[in-house]
Structure formats: C-alpha cells, structure tokens
Amino acid sequence: MVKPSQRREMAKQAVSSKGVSIRLACSALCVSETCYRYQAVTSAENATIADWLMRLTDNQRNWGFGLCFLYLR
C-alpha cells in the first residue's frame, strides 16, 4: 500500500518530468488536487515547543503525554 504522501510525490514527479496535467496526474494516482497543492507551514513556535518537550521527557521519563501537556500549558 502506498502512503498519500508518496502518491503526492509521484504525482508531482509525473507533472514535472512527463508534462502531464495536474488534474490528470491527481486523478490517475487518487490524490486530491488540494493535497497536491498543500504546503506545510512550520513556525519557530513549534520548534520551541518541541525543544521543551524533548527536555521535559529527558528529565521526567515516567510522565505521559497528558501530564507533559498540562505542565507546559
């Protein structure tokens, strides 16, 4: 089974290298055009939160996700 992200990459490759239209590539690979055009947005705030979570889980190994979430909140 092929993941949706892999199908999206296959569609992008078909469009760029074979000159196929986006609509045809998406319909052939069962990918929505919205998924094809999606750009993930990352922010500096996410990196900061991830850093806090890594430090917290290193110090408190027996805490679960819920407790870490409540502590950071």
PDB file of C-alpha atoms in Angstrom:
ATOM      1  CA  MET A   1       0.000   0.000   0.000  1.00  0.00           C
ATOM      2  CA  VAL A   2       1.311   3.420  -0.948  1.00  0.00           C
ATOM      3  CA  LYS A   3       1.010   6.320   1.501  1.00  0.00           C
ATOM      4  CA  PRO A   4      -0.790   9.507   0.415  1.00  0.00           C
ATOM      5  CA  SER A   5       2.442  11.492   0.733  1.00  0.00           C
ATOM      6  CA  GLN A   6       4.154   9.055  -1.640  1.00  0.00           C
ATOM      7  CA  ARG A   7       1.263   9.319  -4.129  1.00  0.00           C
ATOM      8  CA  ARG A   8       1.531  13.117  -3.957  1.00  0.00           C
ATOM      9  CA  GLU A   9       5.258  12.935  -4.724  1.00  0.00           C
ATOM     10  CA  MET A  10       4.580  10.543  -7.611  1.00  0.00           C
ATOM     11  CA  ALA A  11       2.001  12.996  -8.997  1.00  0.00           C
ATOM     12  CA  LYS A  12       4.470  15.889  -8.700  1.00  0.00           C
ATOM     13  CA  GLN A  13       7.101  13.851 -10.500  1.00  0.00           C
ATOM     14  CA  ALA A  14       4.659  12.969 -13.297  1.00  0.00           C
ATOM     15  CA  VAL A  15       3.735  16.626 -13.743  1.00  0.00           C
ATOM     16  CA  SER A  16       7.327  17.863 -13.786  1.00  0.00           C
ATOM     17  CA  SER A  17       9.021  15.142 -15.814  1.00  0.00           C
ATOM     18  CA  LYS A  18       6.271  13.837 -18.113  1.00  0.00           C
ATOM     19  CA  GLY A  19       4.389  17.065 -18.724  1.00  0.00           C
ATOM     20  CA  VAL A  20       1.078  15.577 -17.551  1.00  0.00           C
ATOM     21  CA  SER A  21      -1.573  17.988 -16.293  1.00  0.00           C
ATOM     22  CA  ILE A  22      -2.106  18.255 -12.562  1.00  0.00           C
ATOM     23  CA  ARG A  23      -5.717  17.138 -12.878  1.00  0.00           C
ATOM     24  CA  LEU A  24      -4.794  14.004 -14.840  1.00  0.00           C
ATOM     25  CA  ALA A  25      -1.918  13.074 -12.522  1.00  0.00           C
ATOM     26  CA  CYS A  26      -4.086  13.520  -9.423  1.00  0.00           C
ATOM     27  CA  SER A  27      -6.981  11.503 -10.788  1.00  0.00           C
ATOM     28  CA  ALA A  28      -4.695   8.699 -12.013  1.00  0.00           C
ATOM     29  CA  LEU A  29      -2.948   8.415  -8.627  1.00  0.00           C
ATOM     30  CA  CYS A  30      -6.090   9.015  -6.489  1.00  0.00           C
ATOM     31  CA  VAL A  31      -4.774  12.226  -4.949  1.00  0.00           C
ATOM     32  CA  SER A  32      -6.962  15.275  -4.445  1.00  0.00           C
ATOM     33  CA  GLU A  33      -5.743  18.474  -6.040  1.00  0.00           C
ATOM     34  CA  THR A  34      -5.906  20.110  -2.611  1.00  0.00           C
ATOM     35  CA  CYS A  35      -3.485  17.506  -1.266  1.00  0.00           C
ATOM     36  CA  TYR A  36      -1.249  18.045  -4.316  1.00  0.00           C
ATOM     37  CA  ARG A  37      -1.011  21.785  -3.697  1.00  0.00           C
ATOM     38  CA  TYR A  38      -0.725  21.630   0.118  1.00  0.00           C
ATOM     39  CA  GLN A  39       2.344  23.323   1.624  1.00  0.00           C
ATOM     40  CA  ALA A  40       3.108  22.526   5.260  1.00  0.00           C
ATOM     41  CA  VAL A  41       3.628  25.611   7.391  1.00  0.00           C
ATOM     42  CA  THR A  42       6.077  25.372  10.253  1.00  0.00           C
ATOM     43  CA  SER A  43       6.763  28.103  12.720  1.00  0.00           C
ATOM     44  CA  ALA A  44       9.505  28.924  15.172  1.00  0.00           C
ATOM     45  CA  GLU A  45       6.978  28.436  17.961  1.00  0.00           C
ATOM     46  CA  ASN A  46       6.595  24.757  17.022  1.00  0.00           C
ATOM     47  CA  ALA A  47      10.349  24.261  17.214  1.00  0.00           C
ATOM     48  CA  THR A  48      10.433  25.879  20.652  1.00  0.00           C
ATOM     49  CA  ILE A  49       7.614  23.670  21.937  1.00  0.00           C
ATOM     50  CA  ALA A  50       9.303  20.559  20.526  1.00  0.00           C
ATOM     51  CA  ASP A  51      12.528  21.540  22.283  1.00  0.00           C
ATOM     52  CA  TRP A  52      10.672  21.992  25.593  1.00  0.00           C
ATOM     53  CA  LEU A  53       9.000  18.601  25.189  1.00  0.00           C
ATOM     54  CA  MET A  54      12.316  16.880  24.493  1.00  0.00           C
ATOM     55  CA  ARG A  55      13.926  18.425  27.569  1.00  0.00           C
ATOM     56  CA  LEU A  56      10.894  17.618  29.716  1.00  0.00           C
ATOM     57  CA  THR A  57      10.775  13.970  28.632  1.00  0.00           C
ATOM     58  CA  ASP A  58      14.511  13.621  29.238  1.00  0.00           C
ATOM     59  CA  ASN A  59      14.102  14.860  32.820  1.00  0.00           C
ATOM     60  CA  GLN A  60      10.749  13.213  33.646  1.00  0.00           C
ATOM     61  CA  ARG A  61      10.788   9.785  31.995  1.00  0.00           C
ATOM     62  CA  ASN A  62       7.709   8.484  33.811  1.00  0.00           C
ATOM     63  CA  TRP A  63       5.373  11.303  32.701  1.00  0.00           C
ATOM     64  CA  GLY A  64       2.885  10.573  29.924  1.00  0.00           C
ATOM     65  CA  PHE A  65       1.763  12.890  27.160  1.00  0.00           C
ATOM     66  CA  GLY A  66      -1.162  14.263  29.169  1.00  0.00           C
ATOM     67  CA  LEU A  67       0.967  15.274  32.117  1.00  0.00           C
ATOM     68  CA  CYS A  68       3.620  16.859  29.862  1.00  0.00           C
ATOM     69  CA  PHE A  69       0.874  18.794  28.072  1.00  0.00           C
ATOM     70  CA  LEU A  70      -0.599  20.066  31.332  1.00  0.00           C
ATOM     71  CA  TYR A  71       2.854  21.011  32.665  1.00  0.00           C
ATOM     72  CA  LEU A  72       3.720  23.025  29.546  1.00  0.00           C
ATOM     73  CA  ARG A  73       0.329  24.628  29.380  1.00  0.00           C
TER      74      ARG A  73
END
